[in-house]
Amino acid sequence: MESKVSWEPERYLKYGSLRLRPALDLLMRVRHDSPRRVVDLGCGPGTVTTVLAERWPDAEIIGVDSSAEMLARAAAAYPRLMWVDADIAHWRTDVPADVIFSNAALHWLDDHEGLFARLAADLAPAGALAVQMPANFDAPSHRSIRALADGAKWSSCLSGARMGSVMTAERYWTLMSSLFHSVELWETIYWQRLQGENAVLEWLQGTTLVPYLARLDEGQRAEFLAELGVELLRAYPVRAEGDVLFPFKRLFMIGAGVR
């Protein structure tokens, strides 16, 4: 992911409860009673980090992110926790962690084989790696973004912008099994009820669209969003109740006991 991209914490948090739910579902499956050090990798505005602190009040909790905007929001809201400004693709812990937790962040990074091996190496022998990533890159929302960005009108401006990616579940199972003695892996589709004018477009501006919009000036952004909004309303029509159903597939994995 491009480290200089500017994030908007308030826009991201507009759907905060929906974004938090997968992290809570992941955390419920992490079986570690008394970790000394817990790392939230790609902590964003710190919402998940503080939940980790509530789960393990005696642990040292560290939130790591490369967004100055997100870290400022996190530090203002949760000043007692430790916040580290660093590129999560390269950051290493100086003391082995007992839990490395990452919610909706690692899909931005390349070379997951190398990345996950490095994260396993940063764990204590009985440590756990818990990861959740979006797995909806073939959804109509994401196909619409790629089709518009790759078209003749926008391709010159948006060349190189990317929305992240994940491997197949089978590849992650093989990878995690090579690194950990115990592996859990599952997928969940969250049927999200969104409200507001073109709510799917609003959701995407908080995450997926950030690297694309960063490459456009103000006028171009407005035009691009208007064109994309038309496509999204076709793909996700407003229901009679005035809301939109936005199914969102997510991939979860937990590795415990480092090989």
PDB file of C-alpha atoms in Angstrom:
ATOM      1  CA  MET A   1       0.000   0.000   0.000  1.00  0.00           C
ATOM      2  CA  GLU A   2       1.160   3.543  -0.745  1.00  0.00           C
ATOM      3  CA  SER A   3       2.452   4.894   2.559  1.00  0.00           C
ATOM      4  CA  LYS A   4       1.743   8.585   1.766  1.00  0.00           C
ATOM      5  CA  VAL A   5      -1.960   8.125   1.088  1.00  0.00           C
ATOM      6  CA  SER A   6      -4.070  10.361   3.325  1.00  0.00           C
ATOM      7  CA  TRP A   7      -6.819   8.630   5.300  1.00  0.00           C
ATOM      8  CA  GLU A   8      -9.946  10.222   6.786  1.00  0.00           C
ATOM      9  CA  PRO A   9     -10.642   8.682  10.207  1.00  0.00           C
ATOM     10  CA  GLU A  10     -14.103  10.206  10.569  1.00  0.00           C
ATOM     11  CA  ARG A  11     -15.253   8.879   7.205  1.00  0.00           C
ATOM     12  CA  TYR A  12     -13.819   5.462   8.030  1.00  0.00           C
ATOM     13  CA  LEU A  13     -15.626   5.457  11.386  1.00  0.00           C
ATOM     14  CA  LYS A  14     -18.994   6.402   9.865  1.00  0.00           C
ATOM     15  CA  TYR A  15     -19.728   2.680   9.669  1.00  0.00           C
ATOM     16  CA  GLY A  16     -17.604   1.893  12.693  1.00  0.00           C
ATOM     17  CA  SER A  17     -19.848  -0.759  14.231  1.00  0.00           C
ATOM     18  CA  LEU A  18     -20.005  -2.723  10.971  1.00  0.00           C
ATOM     19  CA  ARG A  19     -16.233  -2.497  10.528  1.00  0.00           C
ATOM     20  CA  LEU A  20     -15.653  -3.581  14.130  1.00  0.00           C
ATOM     21  CA  ARG A  21     -17.818  -6.690  14.060  1.00  0.00           C
ATOM     22  CA  PRO A  22     -15.375  -8.896  12.077  1.00  0.00           C
ATOM     23  CA  ALA A  23     -12.584  -7.937  14.488  1.00  0.00           C
ATOM     24  CA  LEU A  24     -14.728  -9.015  17.427  1.00  0.00           C
ATOM     25  CA  ASP A  25     -15.559 -12.286  15.695  1.00  0.00           C
ATOM     26  CA  LEU A  26     -11.848 -12.907  15.159  1.00  0.00           C
ATOM     27  CA  LEU A  27     -10.920 -11.959  18.715  1.00  0.00           C
ATOM     28  CA  MET A  28     -13.443 -14.402  20.169  1.00  0.00           C
ATOM     29  CA  ARG A  29     -11.486 -17.267  18.601  1.00  0.00           C
ATOM     30  CA  VAL A  30      -8.041 -16.237  19.882  1.00  0.00           C
ATOM     31  CA  ARG A  31      -7.182 -18.568  22.749  1.00  0.00           C
ATOM     32  CA  HIS A  32      -4.449 -16.907  24.789  1.00  0.00           C
ATOM     33  CA  ASP A  33      -5.188 -16.274  28.452  1.00  0.00           C
ATOM     34  CA  SER A  34      -2.365 -14.022  29.601  1.00  0.00           C
ATOM     35  CA  PRO A  35      -0.225 -12.515  26.832  1.00  0.00           C
ATOM     36  CA  ARG A  36       2.474 -10.074  27.867  1.00  0.00           C
ATOM     37  CA  ARG A  37       2.701  -8.217  24.559  1.00  0.00           C
ATOM     38  CA  VAL A  38      -0.083  -7.783  21.994  1.00  0.00           C
ATOM     39  CA  VAL A  39       0.412  -5.998  18.668  1.00  0.00           C
ATOM     40  CA  ASP A  40      -2.421  -4.545  16.587  1.00  0.00           C
ATOM     41  CA  LEU A  41      -0.877  -4.398  13.125  1.00  0.00           C
ATOM     42  CA  GLY A  42      -2.559  -1.805  10.933  1.00  0.00           C
ATOM     43  CA  CYS A  43      -4.442  -0.368  13.899  1.00  0.00           C
ATOM     44  CA  GLY A  44      -6.074   2.546  12.070  1.00  0.00           C
ATOM     45  CA  PRO A  45      -8.016   4.808  14.471  1.00  0.00           C
ATOM     46  CA  GLY A  46      -7.419   2.460  17.395  1.00  0.00           C
ATOM     47  CA  THR A  47     -10.949   1.126  17.805  1.00  0.00           C
ATOM     48  CA  VAL A  48      -9.825  -2.505  17.719  1.00  0.00           C
ATOM     49  CA  THR A  49      -6.698  -1.769  19.756  1.00  0.00           C
ATOM     50  CA  THR A  50      -8.728  -0.606  22.715  1.00  0.00           C
ATOM     51  CA  VAL A  51     -10.854  -3.765  22.521  1.00  0.00           C
ATOM     52  CA  LEU A  52      -7.626  -5.777  22.724  1.00  0.00           C
ATOM     53  CA  ALA A  53      -6.668  -3.757  25.801  1.00  0.00           C
ATOM     54  CA  GLU A  54     -10.021  -4.577  27.391  1.00  0.00           C
ATOM     55  CA  ARG A  55      -9.568  -8.281  26.644  1.00  0.00           C
ATOM     56  CA  TRP A  56      -6.019  -8.337  28.054  1.00  0.00           C
ATOM     57  CA  PRO A  57      -5.745  -5.477  30.584  1.00  0.00           C
ATOM     58  CA  ASP A  58      -2.388  -6.649  31.958  1.00  0.00           C
ATOM     59  CA  ALA A  59      -0.672  -6.882  28.568  1.00  0.00           C
ATOM     60  CA  GLU A  60       1.443  -4.297  26.814  1.00  0.00           C
ATOM     61  CA  ILE A  61      -0.729  -3.251  23.849  1.00  0.00           C
ATOM     62  CA  ILE A  62       0.926  -1.697  20.785  1.00  0.00           C
ATOM     63  CA  GLY A  63      -0.921  -0.206  17.815  1.00  0.00           C
ATOM     64  CA  VAL A  64       1.111   0.101  14.602  1.00  0.00           C
ATOM     65  CA  ASP A  65       0.051   2.065  11.519  1.00  0.00           C
ATOM     66  CA  SER A  66       1.574   4.250   8.811  1.00  0.00           C
ATOM     67  CA  SER A  67      -1.247   6.804   8.650  1.00  0.00           C
ATOM     68  CA  ALA A  68      -0.495   9.944  10.640  1.00  0.00           C
ATOM     69  CA  GLU A  69      -4.183  10.889  10.488  1.00  0.00           C
ATOM     70  CA  MET A  70      -5.337   7.564  11.889  1.00  0.00           C
ATOM     71  CA  LEU A  71      -2.680   7.536  14.623  1.00  0.00           C
ATOM     72  CA  ALA A  72      -3.550  11.079  15.684  1.00  0.00           C
ATOM     73  CA  ARG A  73      -7.178  10.021  16.040  1.00  0.00           C
ATOM     74  CA  ALA A  74      -6.120   6.917  17.993  1.00  0.00           C
ATOM     75  CA  ALA A  75      -3.793   8.791  20.344  1.00  0.00           C
ATOM     76  CA  ALA A  76      -6.412  11.458  21.040  1.00  0.00           C
ATOM     77  CA  ALA A  77      -9.094   8.892  21.832  1.00  0.00           C
ATOM     78  CA  TYR A  78      -6.907   6.375  23.683  1.00  0.00           C
ATOM     79  CA  PRO A  79      -3.853   8.221  25.081  1.00  0.00           C
ATOM     80  CA  ARG A  80      -2.851   5.461  27.509  1.00  0.00           C
ATOM     81  CA  LEU A  81      -2.010   2.945  24.791  1.00  0.00           C
ATOM     82  CA  MET A  82       1.229   2.787  22.802  1.00  0.00           C
ATOM     83  CA  TRP A  83       1.080   3.972  19.188  1.00  0.00           C
ATOM     84  CA  VAL A  84       3.839   3.398  16.636  1.00  0.00           C
ATOM     85  CA  ASP A  85       4.102   5.222  13.307  1.00  0.00           C
ATOM     86  CA  ALA A  86       5.638   2.630  10.981  1.00  0.00           C
ATOM     87  CA  ASP A  87       5.139   0.823   7.692  1.00  0.00           C
ATOM     88  CA  ILE A  88       3.495  -2.460   8.673  1.00  0.00           C
ATOM     89  CA  ALA A  89       5.120  -4.154   5.679  1.00  0.00           C
ATOM     90  CA  HIS A  90       8.520  -3.832   7.358  1.00  0.00           C
ATOM     91  CA  TRP A  91       7.970  -3.166  11.074  1.00  0.00           C
ATOM     92  CA  ARG A  92       9.517  -5.684  13.483  1.00  0.00           C
ATOM     93  CA  THR A  93       8.899  -6.011  17.197  1.00  0.00           C
ATOM     94  CA  ASP A  94      12.008  -5.704  19.378  1.00  0.00           C
ATOM     95  CA  VAL A  95      10.582  -8.221  21.886  1.00  0.00           C
ATOM     96  CA  PRO A  96       8.641 -11.307  20.748  1.00  0.00           C
ATOM     97  CA  ALA A  97       4.891 -10.752  20.831  1.00  0.00           C
ATOM     98  CA  ASP A  98       2.428 -13.218  22.299  1.00  0.00           C
ATOM     99  CA  VAL A  99      -0.373 -12.132  19.971  1.00  0.00           C
ATOM    100  CA  ILE A 100      -0.166 -10.322  16.641  1.00  0.00           C
ATOM    101  CA  PHE A 101      -3.645  -9.222  15.611  1.00  0.00           C
ATOM    102  CA  SER A 102      -4.445  -7.666  12.250  1.00  0.00           C
ATOM    103  CA  ASN A 103      -7.924  -6.632  11.175  1.00  0.00           C
ATOM    104  CA  ALA A 104      -8.548  -5.553   7.571  1.00  0.00           C
ATOM    105  CA  ALA A 105      -4.980  -4.409   6.887  1.00  0.00           C
ATOM    106  CA  LEU A 106      -2.717  -7.093   5.418  1.00  0.00           C
ATOM    107  CA  HIS A 107      -4.585  -7.299   2.107  1.00  0.00           C
ATOM    108  CA  TRP A 108      -2.889  -4.013   1.183  1.00  0.00           C
ATOM    109  CA  LEU A 109       0.536  -5.693   1.311  1.00  0.00           C
ATOM    110  CA  ASP A 110       2.332  -7.916  -1.216  1.00  0.00           C
ATOM    111  CA  ASP A 111       4.229 -11.189  -0.737  1.00  0.00           C
ATOM    112  CA  HIS A 112       2.080 -12.786   1.925  1.00  0.00           C
ATOM    113  CA  GLU A 113       4.323 -15.844   2.068  1.00  0.00           C
ATOM    114  CA  GLY A 114       7.238 -13.698   3.191  1.00  0.00           C
ATOM    115  CA  LEU A 115       5.071 -11.422   5.324  1.00  0.00           C
ATOM    116  CA  PHE A 116       3.405 -14.205   7.302  1.00  0.00           C
ATOM    117  CA  ALA A 117       6.738 -15.959   7.843  1.00  0.00           C
ATOM    118  CA  ARG A 118       8.157 -12.714   9.267  1.00  0.00           C
ATOM    119  CA  LEU A 119       5.148 -12.268  11.547  1.00  0.00           C
ATOM    120  CA  ALA A 120       5.493 -15.835  12.818  1.00  0.00           C
ATOM    121  CA  ALA A 121       9.165 -15.138  13.534  1.00  0.00           C
ATOM    122  CA  ASP A 122       8.130 -12.126  15.638  1.00  0.00           C
ATOM    123  CA  LEU A 123       6.009 -14.301  17.931  1.00  0.00           C
ATOM    124  CA  ALA A 124       6.917 -16.082  21.137  1.00  0.00           C
ATOM    125  CA  PRO A 125       6.929 -19.899  20.739  1.00  0.00           C
ATOM    126  CA  ALA A 126       3.383 -20.233  22.096  1.00  0.00           C
ATOM    127  CA  GLY A 127       2.194 -17.087  20.342  1.00  0.00           C
ATOM    128  CA  ALA A 128      -0.750 -16.583  18.012  1.00  0.00           C
ATOM    129  CA  LEU A 129      -1.226 -14.749  14.723  1.00  0.00           C
ATOM    130  CA  ALA A 130      -4.834 -13.659  14.106  1.00  0.00           C
ATOM    131  CA  VAL A 131      -5.731 -12.108  10.750  1.00  0.00           C
ATOM    132  CA  GLN A 132      -8.907 -10.897   9.073  1.00  0.00           C
ATOM    133  CA  MET A 133      -8.908  -9.584   5.512  1.00  0.00           C
ATOM    134  CA  PRO A 134     -11.611  -8.587   3.033  1.00  0.00           C
ATOM    135  CA  ALA A 135     -12.235 -11.292   0.435  1.00  0.00           C
ATOM    136  CA  ASN A 136     -14.772  -9.503  -1.740  1.00  0.00           C
ATOM    137  CA  PHE A 137     -12.549  -8.318  -4.579  1.00  0.00           C
ATOM    138  CA  ASP A 138     -14.843  -9.947  -7.141  1.00  0.00           C
ATOM    139  CA  ALA A 139     -17.948  -8.236  -5.752  1.00  0.00           C
ATOM    140  CA  PRO A 140     -19.862  -5.838  -8.053  1.00  0.00           C
ATOM    141  CA  SER A 141     -18.547  -2.881  -6.044  1.00  0.00           C
ATOM    142  CA  HIS A 142     -14.922  -3.741  -6.665  1.00  0.00           C
ATOM    143  CA  ARG A 143     -15.460  -4.815 -10.264  1.00  0.00           C
ATOM    144  CA  SER A 144     -17.090  -1.439 -10.911  1.00  0.00           C
ATOM    145  CA  ILE A 145     -14.099   0.409  -9.476  1.00  0.00           C
ATOM    146  CA  ARG A 146     -11.626  -1.553 -11.593  1.00  0.00           C
ATOM    147  CA  ALA A 147     -13.690  -1.203 -14.773  1.00  0.00           C
ATOM    148  CA  LEU A 148     -13.961   2.566 -14.380  1.00  0.00           C
ATOM    149  CA  ALA A 149     -10.324   3.060 -13.350  1.00  0.00           C
ATOM    150  CA  ASP A 150      -9.046   0.927 -16.234  1.00  0.00           C
ATOM    151  CA  GLY A 151     -11.198   2.679 -18.836  1.00  0.00           C
ATOM    152  CA  ALA A 152      -9.813   5.118 -21.383  1.00  0.00           C
ATOM    153  CA  LYS A 153     -10.942   8.199 -19.453  1.00  0.00           C
ATOM    154  CA  TRP A 154      -9.252   7.397 -16.140  1.00  0.00           C
ATOM    155  CA  SER A 155      -6.482   4.898 -16.806  1.00  0.00           C
ATOM    156  CA  SER A 156      -3.741   7.502 -17.264  1.00  0.00           C
ATOM    157  CA  CYS A 157      -4.567   9.112 -13.902  1.00  0.00           C
ATOM    158  CA  LEU A 158      -5.160   5.919 -11.974  1.00  0.00           C
ATOM    159  CA  SER A 159      -2.466   3.663 -13.378  1.00  0.00           C
ATOM    160  CA  GLY A 160      -0.843   1.870 -10.463  1.00  0.00           C
ATOM    161  CA  ALA A 161      -3.666   2.424  -7.975  1.00  0.00           C
ATOM    162  CA  ARG A 162      -4.726  -0.822  -6.340  1.00  0.00           C
ATOM    163  CA  MET A 163      -7.290  -2.034  -3.853  1.00  0.00           C
ATOM    164  CA  GLY A 164      -5.268  -4.856  -2.350  1.00  0.00           C
ATOM    165  CA  SER A 165      -5.744  -8.577  -2.829  1.00  0.00           C
ATOM    166  CA  VAL A 166      -5.763 -11.912  -1.049  1.00  0.00           C
ATOM    167  CA  MET A 167      -4.756 -15.433  -2.008  1.00  0.00           C
ATOM    168  CA  THR A 168      -7.146 -18.366  -2.003  1.00  0.00           C
ATOM    169  CA  ALA A 169      -8.177 -19.880   1.310  1.00  0.00           C
ATOM    170  CA  GLU A 170      -6.390 -23.091   0.335  1.00  0.00           C
ATOM    171  CA  ARG A 171      -3.095 -21.256  -0.131  1.00  0.00           C
ATOM    172  CA  TYR A 172      -3.429 -19.595   3.255  1.00  0.00           C
ATOM    173  CA  TRP A 173      -4.154 -22.959   4.859  1.00  0.00           C
ATOM    174  CA  THR A 174      -0.979 -24.392   3.367  1.00  0.00           C
ATOM    175  CA  LEU A 175       1.041 -21.327   4.365  1.00  0.00           C
ATOM    176  CA  MET A 176      -0.275 -21.143   7.921  1.00  0.00           C
ATOM    177  CA  SER A 177       0.153 -24.891   8.435  1.00  0.00           C
ATOM    178  CA  SER A 178       3.818 -24.556   7.522  1.00  0.00           C
ATOM    179  CA  LEU A 179       4.277 -21.872  10.198  1.00  0.00           C
ATOM    180  CA  PHE A 180       2.022 -22.987  13.081  1.00  0.00           C
ATOM    181  CA  HIS A 181       1.086 -26.201  14.865  1.00  0.00           C
ATOM    182  CA  SER A 182      -2.591 -25.225  15.080  1.00  0.00           C
ATOM    183  CA  VAL A 183      -4.535 -23.446  12.337  1.00  0.00           C
ATOM    184  CA  GLU A 184      -8.110 -22.212  12.065  1.00  0.00           C
ATOM    185  CA  LEU A 185      -9.421 -20.692   8.840  1.00  0.00           C
ATOM    186  CA  TRP A 186     -12.917 -19.641   7.858  1.00  0.00           C
ATOM    187  CA  GLU A 187     -14.894 -17.245   5.672  1.00  0.00           C
ATOM    188  CA  THR A 188     -17.991 -15.232   6.537  1.00  0.00           C
ATOM    189  CA  ILE A 189     -20.329 -13.141   4.413  1.00  0.00           C
ATOM    190  CA  TYR A 190     -21.732 -10.194   6.355  1.00  0.00           C
ATOM    191  CA  TRP A 191     -25.028  -8.929   4.974  1.00  0.00           C
ATOM    192  CA  GLN A 192     -24.645  -5.274   5.834  1.00  0.00           C
ATOM    193  CA  ARG A 193     -27.610  -2.922   5.870  1.00  0.00           C
ATOM    194  CA  LEU A 194     -26.455   0.538   4.816  1.00  0.00           C
ATOM    195  CA  GLN A 195     -28.497   3.722   4.853  1.00  0.00           C
ATOM    196  CA  GLY A 196     -27.909   7.050   3.183  1.00  0.00           C
ATOM    197  CA  GLU A 197     -27.659   8.449  -0.309  1.00  0.00           C
ATOM    198  CA  ASN A 198     -25.494   6.031  -2.318  1.00  0.00           C
ATOM    199  CA  ALA A 199     -24.348   4.334   0.879  1.00  0.00           C
ATOM    200  CA  VAL A 200     -22.075   1.811  -0.836  1.00  0.00           C
ATOM    201  CA  LEU A 201     -20.130   4.664  -2.416  1.00  0.00           C
ATOM    202  CA  GLU A 202     -19.798   6.282   1.008  1.00  0.00           C
ATOM    203  CA  TRP A 203     -18.558   2.994   2.511  1.00  0.00           C
ATOM    204  CA  LEU A 204     -15.945   2.551  -0.216  1.00  0.00           C
ATOM    205  CA  GLN A 205     -14.601   6.090   0.223  1.00  0.00           C
ATOM    206  CA  GLY A 206     -13.545   5.119   3.736  1.00  0.00           C
ATOM    207  CA  THR A 207     -11.279   2.289   2.575  1.00  0.00           C
ATOM    208  CA  THR A 208     -11.078   0.792  -0.906  1.00  0.00           C
ATOM    209  CA  LEU A 209     -11.199   4.038  -2.851  1.00  0.00           C
ATOM    210  CA  VAL A 210      -8.569   5.864  -0.791  1.00  0.00           C
ATOM    211  CA  PRO A 211      -5.570   5.009  -3.055  1.00  0.00           C
ATOM    212  CA  TYR A 212      -7.584   5.924  -6.152  1.00  0.00           C
ATOM    213  CA  LEU A 213      -8.856   9.263  -4.909  1.00  0.00           C
ATOM    214  CA  ALA A 214      -5.366  10.200  -3.721  1.00  0.00           C
ATOM    215  CA  ARG A 215      -4.261  10.340  -7.376  1.00  0.00           C
ATOM    216  CA  LEU A 216      -6.984  12.775  -8.452  1.00  0.00           C
ATOM    217  CA  ASP A 217      -7.454  16.492  -7.904  1.00  0.00           C
ATOM    218  CA  GLU A 218     -10.635  17.824  -6.345  1.00  0.00           C
ATOM    219  CA  GLY A 219     -12.506  18.220  -9.623  1.00  0.00           C
ATOM    220  CA  GLN A 220     -11.451  14.819 -10.891  1.00  0.00           C
ATOM    221  CA  ARG A 221     -12.473  13.185  -7.621  1.00  0.00           C
ATOM    222  CA  ALA A 222     -15.972  14.624  -7.846  1.00  0.00           C
ATOM    223  CA  GLU A 223     -16.335  13.466 -11.446  1.00  0.00           C
ATOM    224  CA  PHE A 224     -14.959   9.993 -10.783  1.00  0.00           C
ATOM    225  CA  LEU A 225     -17.215   9.513  -7.762  1.00  0.00           C
ATOM    226  CA  ALA A 226     -20.259  10.684  -9.709  1.00  0.00           C
ATOM    227  CA  GLU A 227     -19.585   8.142 -12.462  1.00  0.00           C
ATOM    228  CA  LEU A 228     -18.879   5.357 -10.002  1.00  0.00           C
ATOM    229  CA  GLY A 229     -21.967   6.247  -7.993  1.00  0.00           C
ATOM    230  CA  VAL A 230     -24.188   5.592 -11.002  1.00  0.00           C
ATOM    231  CA  GLU A 231     -22.705   2.109 -11.429  1.00  0.00           C
ATOM    232  CA  LEU A 232     -23.019   1.308  -7.738  1.00  0.00           C
ATOM    233  CA  LEU A 233     -26.683   2.301  -7.629  1.00  0.00           C
ATOM    234  CA  ARG A 234     -27.286  -0.122 -10.479  1.00  0.00           C
ATOM    235  CA  ALA A 235     -25.427  -2.898  -8.678  1.00  0.00           C
ATOM    236  CA  TYR A 236     -26.916  -2.139  -5.251  1.00  0.00           C
ATOM    237  CA  PRO A 237     -30.385  -0.625  -5.753  1.00  0.00           C
ATOM    238  CA  VAL A 238     -32.112   1.096  -2.883  1.00  0.00           C
ATOM    239  CA  ARG A 239     -34.802  -1.136  -1.406  1.00  0.00           C
ATOM    240  CA  ALA A 240     -38.373  -0.126  -0.643  1.00  0.00           C
ATOM    241  CA  GLU A 241     -37.314   0.336   2.981  1.00  0.00           C
ATOM    242  CA  GLY A 242     -34.858   3.028   1.872  1.00  0.00           C
ATOM    243  CA  ASP A 243     -31.713   1.042   2.624  1.00  0.00           C
ATOM    244  CA  VAL A 244     -29.193  -1.052   0.691  1.00  0.00           C
ATOM    245  CA  LEU A 245     -27.975  -4.572   1.377  1.00  0.00           C
ATOM    246  CA  PHE A 246     -24.217  -4.773   0.867  1.00  0.00           C
ATOM    247  CA  PRO A 247     -22.885  -8.336   1.252  1.00  0.00           C
ATOM    248  CA  PHE A 248     -19.243  -8.361   2.310  1.00  0.00           C
ATOM    249  CA  LYS A 249     -17.111 -11.503   2.341  1.00  0.00           C
ATOM    250  CA  ARG A 250     -14.223 -11.717   4.805  1.00  0.00           C
ATOM    251  CA  LEU A 251     -11.444 -14.252   5.353  1.00  0.00           C
ATOM    252  CA  PHE A 252     -10.247 -15.180   8.856  1.00  0.00           C
ATOM    253  CA  MET A 253      -7.266 -17.191  10.034  1.00  0.00           C
ATOM    254  CA  ILE A 254      -5.543 -17.949  13.322  1.00  0.00           C
ATOM    255  CA  GLY A 255      -2.223 -19.717  13.731  1.00  0.00           C
ATOM    256  CA  ALA A 256      -1.044 -20.781  17.194  1.00  0.00           C
ATOM    257  CA  GLY A 257       2.179 -22.392  18.382  1.00  0.00           C
ATOM    258  CA  VAL A 258       5.062 -21.394  16.143  1.00  0.00           C
ATOM    259  CA  ARG A 259       6.833 -24.237  14.371  1.00  0.00           C
TER     260      ARG A 259
END
